XYZ file of C-alpha atoms in Angstrom:
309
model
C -26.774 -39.786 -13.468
C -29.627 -37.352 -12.922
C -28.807 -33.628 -12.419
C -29.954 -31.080 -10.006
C -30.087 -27.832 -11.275
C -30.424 -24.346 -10.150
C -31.262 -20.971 -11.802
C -28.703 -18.885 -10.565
C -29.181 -14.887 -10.111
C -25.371 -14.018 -9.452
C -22.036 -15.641 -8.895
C -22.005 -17.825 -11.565
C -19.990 -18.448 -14.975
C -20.691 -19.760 -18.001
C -18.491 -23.102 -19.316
C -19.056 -23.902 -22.262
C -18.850 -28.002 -22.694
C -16.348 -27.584 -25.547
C -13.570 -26.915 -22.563
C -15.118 -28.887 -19.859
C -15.645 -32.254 -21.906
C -12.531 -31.177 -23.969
C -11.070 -34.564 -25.301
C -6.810 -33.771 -25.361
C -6.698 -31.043 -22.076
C -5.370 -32.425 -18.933
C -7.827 -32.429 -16.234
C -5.830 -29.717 -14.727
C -6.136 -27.444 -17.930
C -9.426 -27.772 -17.698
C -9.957 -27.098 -13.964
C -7.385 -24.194 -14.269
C -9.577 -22.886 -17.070
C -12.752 -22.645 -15.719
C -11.099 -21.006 -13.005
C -9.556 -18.540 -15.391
C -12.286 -17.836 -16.671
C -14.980 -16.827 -13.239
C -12.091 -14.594 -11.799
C -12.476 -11.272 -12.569
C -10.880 -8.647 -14.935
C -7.418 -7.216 -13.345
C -6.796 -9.551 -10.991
C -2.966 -11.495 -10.804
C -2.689 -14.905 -12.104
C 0.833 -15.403 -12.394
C 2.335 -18.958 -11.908
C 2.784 -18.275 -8.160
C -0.213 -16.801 -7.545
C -2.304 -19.673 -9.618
C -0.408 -22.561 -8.048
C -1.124 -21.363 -4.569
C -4.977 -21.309 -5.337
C -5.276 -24.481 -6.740
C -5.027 -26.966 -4.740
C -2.522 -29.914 -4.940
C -0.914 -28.253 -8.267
C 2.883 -27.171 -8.025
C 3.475 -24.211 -10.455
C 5.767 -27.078 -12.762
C 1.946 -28.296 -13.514
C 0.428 -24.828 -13.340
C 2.892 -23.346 -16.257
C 2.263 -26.770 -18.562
C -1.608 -26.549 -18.070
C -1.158 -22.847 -19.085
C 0.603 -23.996 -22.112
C -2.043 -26.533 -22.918
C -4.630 -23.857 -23.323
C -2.560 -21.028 -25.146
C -1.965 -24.090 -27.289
C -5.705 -24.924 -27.816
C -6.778 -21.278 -28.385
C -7.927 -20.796 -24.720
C -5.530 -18.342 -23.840
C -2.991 -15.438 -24.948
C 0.085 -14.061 -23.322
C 2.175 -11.250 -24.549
C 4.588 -8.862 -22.925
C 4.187 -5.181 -23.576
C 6.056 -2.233 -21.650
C 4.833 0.338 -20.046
C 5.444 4.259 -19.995
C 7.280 4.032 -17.115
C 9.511 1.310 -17.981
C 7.882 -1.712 -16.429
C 7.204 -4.636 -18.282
C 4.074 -6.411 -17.868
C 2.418 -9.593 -19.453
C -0.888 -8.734 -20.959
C -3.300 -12.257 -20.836
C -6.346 -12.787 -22.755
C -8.614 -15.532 -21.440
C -11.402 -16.837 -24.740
C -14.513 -19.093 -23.679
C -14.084 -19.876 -27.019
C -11.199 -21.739 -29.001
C -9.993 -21.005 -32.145
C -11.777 -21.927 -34.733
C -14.743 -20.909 -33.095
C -17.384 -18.584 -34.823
C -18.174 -16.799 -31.839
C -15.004 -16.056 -30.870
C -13.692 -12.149 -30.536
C -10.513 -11.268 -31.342
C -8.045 -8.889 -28.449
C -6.839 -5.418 -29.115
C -4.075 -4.919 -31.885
C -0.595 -5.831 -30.076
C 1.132 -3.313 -31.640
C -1.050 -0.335 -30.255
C 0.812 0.349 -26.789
C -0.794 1.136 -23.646
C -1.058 4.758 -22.828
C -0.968 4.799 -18.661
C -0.506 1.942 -16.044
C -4.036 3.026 -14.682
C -5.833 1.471 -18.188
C -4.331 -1.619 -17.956
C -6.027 -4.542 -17.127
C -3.535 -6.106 -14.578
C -4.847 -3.277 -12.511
C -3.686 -4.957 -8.770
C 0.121 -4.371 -10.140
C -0.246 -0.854 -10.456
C -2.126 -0.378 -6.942
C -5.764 0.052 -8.365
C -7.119 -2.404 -5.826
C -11.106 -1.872 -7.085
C -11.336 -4.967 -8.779
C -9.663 -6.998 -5.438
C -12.104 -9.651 -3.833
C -9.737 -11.169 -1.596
C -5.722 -10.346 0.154
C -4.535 -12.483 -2.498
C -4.983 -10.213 -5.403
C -2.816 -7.252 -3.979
C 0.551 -9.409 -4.006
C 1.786 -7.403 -6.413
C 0.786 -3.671 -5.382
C 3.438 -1.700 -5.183
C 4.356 -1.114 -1.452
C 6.348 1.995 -0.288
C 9.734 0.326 1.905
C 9.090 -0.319 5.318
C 5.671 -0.633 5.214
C 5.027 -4.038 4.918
C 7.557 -4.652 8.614
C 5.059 -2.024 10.055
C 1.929 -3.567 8.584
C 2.738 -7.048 10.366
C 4.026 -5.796 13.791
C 0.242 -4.616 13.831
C -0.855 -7.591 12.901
C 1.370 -9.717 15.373
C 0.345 -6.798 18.175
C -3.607 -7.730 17.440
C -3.639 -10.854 20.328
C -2.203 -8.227 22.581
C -6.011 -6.087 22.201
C -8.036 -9.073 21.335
C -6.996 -12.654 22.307
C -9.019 -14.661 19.892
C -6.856 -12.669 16.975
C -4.177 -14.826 17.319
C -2.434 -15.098 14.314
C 0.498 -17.711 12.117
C 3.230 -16.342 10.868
C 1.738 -17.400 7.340
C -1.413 -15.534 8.525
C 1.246 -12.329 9.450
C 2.729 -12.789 5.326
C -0.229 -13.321 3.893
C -2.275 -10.311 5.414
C 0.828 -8.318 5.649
C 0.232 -6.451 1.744
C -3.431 -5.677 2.405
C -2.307 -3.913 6.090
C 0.478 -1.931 4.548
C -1.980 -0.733 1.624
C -4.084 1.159 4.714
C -0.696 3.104 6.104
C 0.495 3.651 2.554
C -3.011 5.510 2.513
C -2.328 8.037 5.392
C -4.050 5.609 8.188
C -2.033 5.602 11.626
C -1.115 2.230 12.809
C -3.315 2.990 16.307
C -6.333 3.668 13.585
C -5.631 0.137 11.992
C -5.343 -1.943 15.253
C -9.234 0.097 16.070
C -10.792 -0.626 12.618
C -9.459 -4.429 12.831
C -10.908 -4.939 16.281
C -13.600 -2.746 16.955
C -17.503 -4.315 16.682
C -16.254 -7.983 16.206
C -18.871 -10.637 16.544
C -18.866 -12.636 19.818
C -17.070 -15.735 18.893
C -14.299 -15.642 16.145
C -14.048 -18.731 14.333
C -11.238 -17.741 11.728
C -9.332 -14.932 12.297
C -7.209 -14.710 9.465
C -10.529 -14.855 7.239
C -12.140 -12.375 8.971
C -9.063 -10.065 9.391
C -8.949 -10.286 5.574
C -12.211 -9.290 4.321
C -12.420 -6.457 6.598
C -9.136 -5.144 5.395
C -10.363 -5.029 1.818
C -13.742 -4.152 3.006
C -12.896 -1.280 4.569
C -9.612 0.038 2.478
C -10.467 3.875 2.958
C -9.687 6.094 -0.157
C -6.155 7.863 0.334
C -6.268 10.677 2.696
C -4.598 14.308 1.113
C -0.912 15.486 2.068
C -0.918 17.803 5.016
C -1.010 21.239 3.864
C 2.416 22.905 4.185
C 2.914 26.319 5.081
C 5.866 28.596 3.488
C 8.811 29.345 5.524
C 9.056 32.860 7.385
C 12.808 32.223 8.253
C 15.730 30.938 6.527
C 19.484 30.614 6.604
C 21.869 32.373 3.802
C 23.268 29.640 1.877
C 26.541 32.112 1.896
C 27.104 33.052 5.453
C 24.391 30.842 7.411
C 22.700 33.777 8.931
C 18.519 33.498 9.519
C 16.850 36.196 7.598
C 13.352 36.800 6.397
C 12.638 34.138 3.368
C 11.186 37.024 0.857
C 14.554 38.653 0.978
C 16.527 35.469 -0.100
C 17.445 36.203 -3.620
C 18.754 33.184 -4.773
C 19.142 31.824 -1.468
C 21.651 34.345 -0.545
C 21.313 37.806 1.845
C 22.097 40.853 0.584
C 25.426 41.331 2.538
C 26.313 38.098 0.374
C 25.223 39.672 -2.732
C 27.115 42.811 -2.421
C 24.447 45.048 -2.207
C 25.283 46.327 1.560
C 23.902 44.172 5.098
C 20.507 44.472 6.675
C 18.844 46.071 3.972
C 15.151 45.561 2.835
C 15.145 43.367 6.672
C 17.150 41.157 4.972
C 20.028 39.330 7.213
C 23.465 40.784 8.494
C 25.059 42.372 11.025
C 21.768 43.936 11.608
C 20.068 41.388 12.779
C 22.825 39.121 14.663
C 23.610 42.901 16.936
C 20.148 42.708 17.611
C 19.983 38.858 18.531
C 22.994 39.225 20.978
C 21.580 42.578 22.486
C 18.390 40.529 23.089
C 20.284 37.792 24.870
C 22.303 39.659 26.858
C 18.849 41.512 27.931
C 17.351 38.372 29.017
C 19.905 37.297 30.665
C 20.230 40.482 32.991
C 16.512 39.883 33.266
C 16.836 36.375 34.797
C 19.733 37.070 37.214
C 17.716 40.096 38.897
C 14.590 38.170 39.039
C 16.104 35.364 41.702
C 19.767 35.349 43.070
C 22.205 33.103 43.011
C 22.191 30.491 46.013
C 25.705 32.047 47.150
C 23.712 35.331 47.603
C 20.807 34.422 49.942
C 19.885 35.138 53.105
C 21.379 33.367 55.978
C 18.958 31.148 57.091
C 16.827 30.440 54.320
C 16.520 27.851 51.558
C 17.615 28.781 48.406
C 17.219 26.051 46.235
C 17.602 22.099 46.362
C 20.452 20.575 48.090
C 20.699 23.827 50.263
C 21.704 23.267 53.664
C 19.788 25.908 56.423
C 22.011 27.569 58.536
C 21.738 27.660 62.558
């Protein structure tokens, strides 16, 4: 066997031969390993997640290769509980056993982490920096309903573009990564653009496409609307509007006991005014056209009218 090798710049990783040529791991310990080791900090590898990337391994095989390395030193797992409440398992991938001299030890167990944000499962608690493909943001937390939204865009794609026709896999798979944008203020009309605008002139894959460009272009969250204060409200007593500055305690000052209308707060004041105002209006309205029963002979006075001879 001769070798052909390559001095590689970037996108690489560093095995050492003690796991690669190691003499008791299954071969897919080892292959699991090596992957464990070139994917990057943050990023989800539960059972699920790891069986679905490697190929021809059913997560029964997954969980006893990840046995065989915690065994041999490779790797650490231990559950630790957030702030909040959530529990979490913590992993620690080594490229070197135990035993070795070069090996570093983790972070004290017992010291607790302080906020879900300095974690380093960072895809669970929706920090999606770290994410290189849709697979890693399977466990962001979605808001309800968003995900249903997220893949009628996706189905509604082939209706703007025809190559974008998509599986319903395709739909599931893509579905978290869509949701993310509307979770982040993005209309679903803005999604369907981004997702279709400036594609190339012959699509090969679209799910593969449709994927990098939604983690490509995740835009940052956009701010709440600004919300203005309320000029108007109702007494929580008797129901009638008022101005909000003289709602102490939600309640007007006839409801207080400290006499109606006063300080243009609501009462009897106000609702004498309302009714005088209507009744203007509608004096106002009858004078300015009259009734079909009180036109002219001859003429038409509204639809339906009939013209008399």
């Amino acid at each position: 066997m001769i070798h052909i090798r390559h001095r590689h710049q970037r996108g690489f990783t560093i095995v050492s031969n003690h796991l690669a040529l190691h003499p008791t791991l299954s071969d897919t310990a080892i292959s699991l390993g090596v992957r464990l080791l070139a994917l990057p900090d943050g990023v989800d590898i539960s059972i699920k997640t790891l069986a679905r990337r490697v190929g021809g391994a059913g997560q029964k095989r997954v969980a006893d290769a990840l046995h065989e390395l915690e065994a041999e030193g490779y790797l650490r797992r231990e559950r630790a509980q957030l702030e909040c409440g959530r529990w979490i398992t913590r992993t620690w991938v080594y490229d070197q056993p135990v035993g070795h001299p070069c090996r570093t030890e983790p972070p004290s167990p017992m010291q607790p982490p302080t906020s879900p944000s300095a974690e380093p499962e960072a895809a669970v608690t929706g920090d999606v920096s770290g994410a290189d493909d849709v697979d890693d943001l399977d466990n962001v937390d979605i808001e309800p309903g968003l995900r249903g939204a997220a893949e009628e865009v996706l189905r509604g794609l082939v209706q703007r573009v025809p190559c974008l026709l998509l599986s319903a896999r395709e739909v599931r798979r893509l579905a978290p990564a869509a949701a993310l944008w509307l979770q982040r203020g993005v209309q679903r009309r803005e999604l369907a653009a981004a997702l279709t605008t400036g594609l190339p002139q012959r699509v090969h894959h679209p799910a593969a496409l449709l994927g990098r460009r939604l983690i490509d272009k995740l835009p940052d969250p956009r701010p709440a609307p600004e919300s203005f204060p309320a000029r108007l409200r109702e007494c929580a007593g008797c129901g009638r509007p008022g101005r909000a500055g003289a709602m102490v305690g939600g309640r007007c000052a006839a409801c207080r006991g400290t006499g109606p209308g006063e300080g243009g707060d609501c009462g009897s004041g106000v609702e004498d005014y309302v009714r005088a105002r209507v009744a203007e209006l509608r004096e106002l309205s009858r004078g300015a056209r009259p009734y079909p029963s009180q036109a002219a002979p001859g003429s038409r006075s509204g639809v339906g009218d009939v013209v008399a001879e």
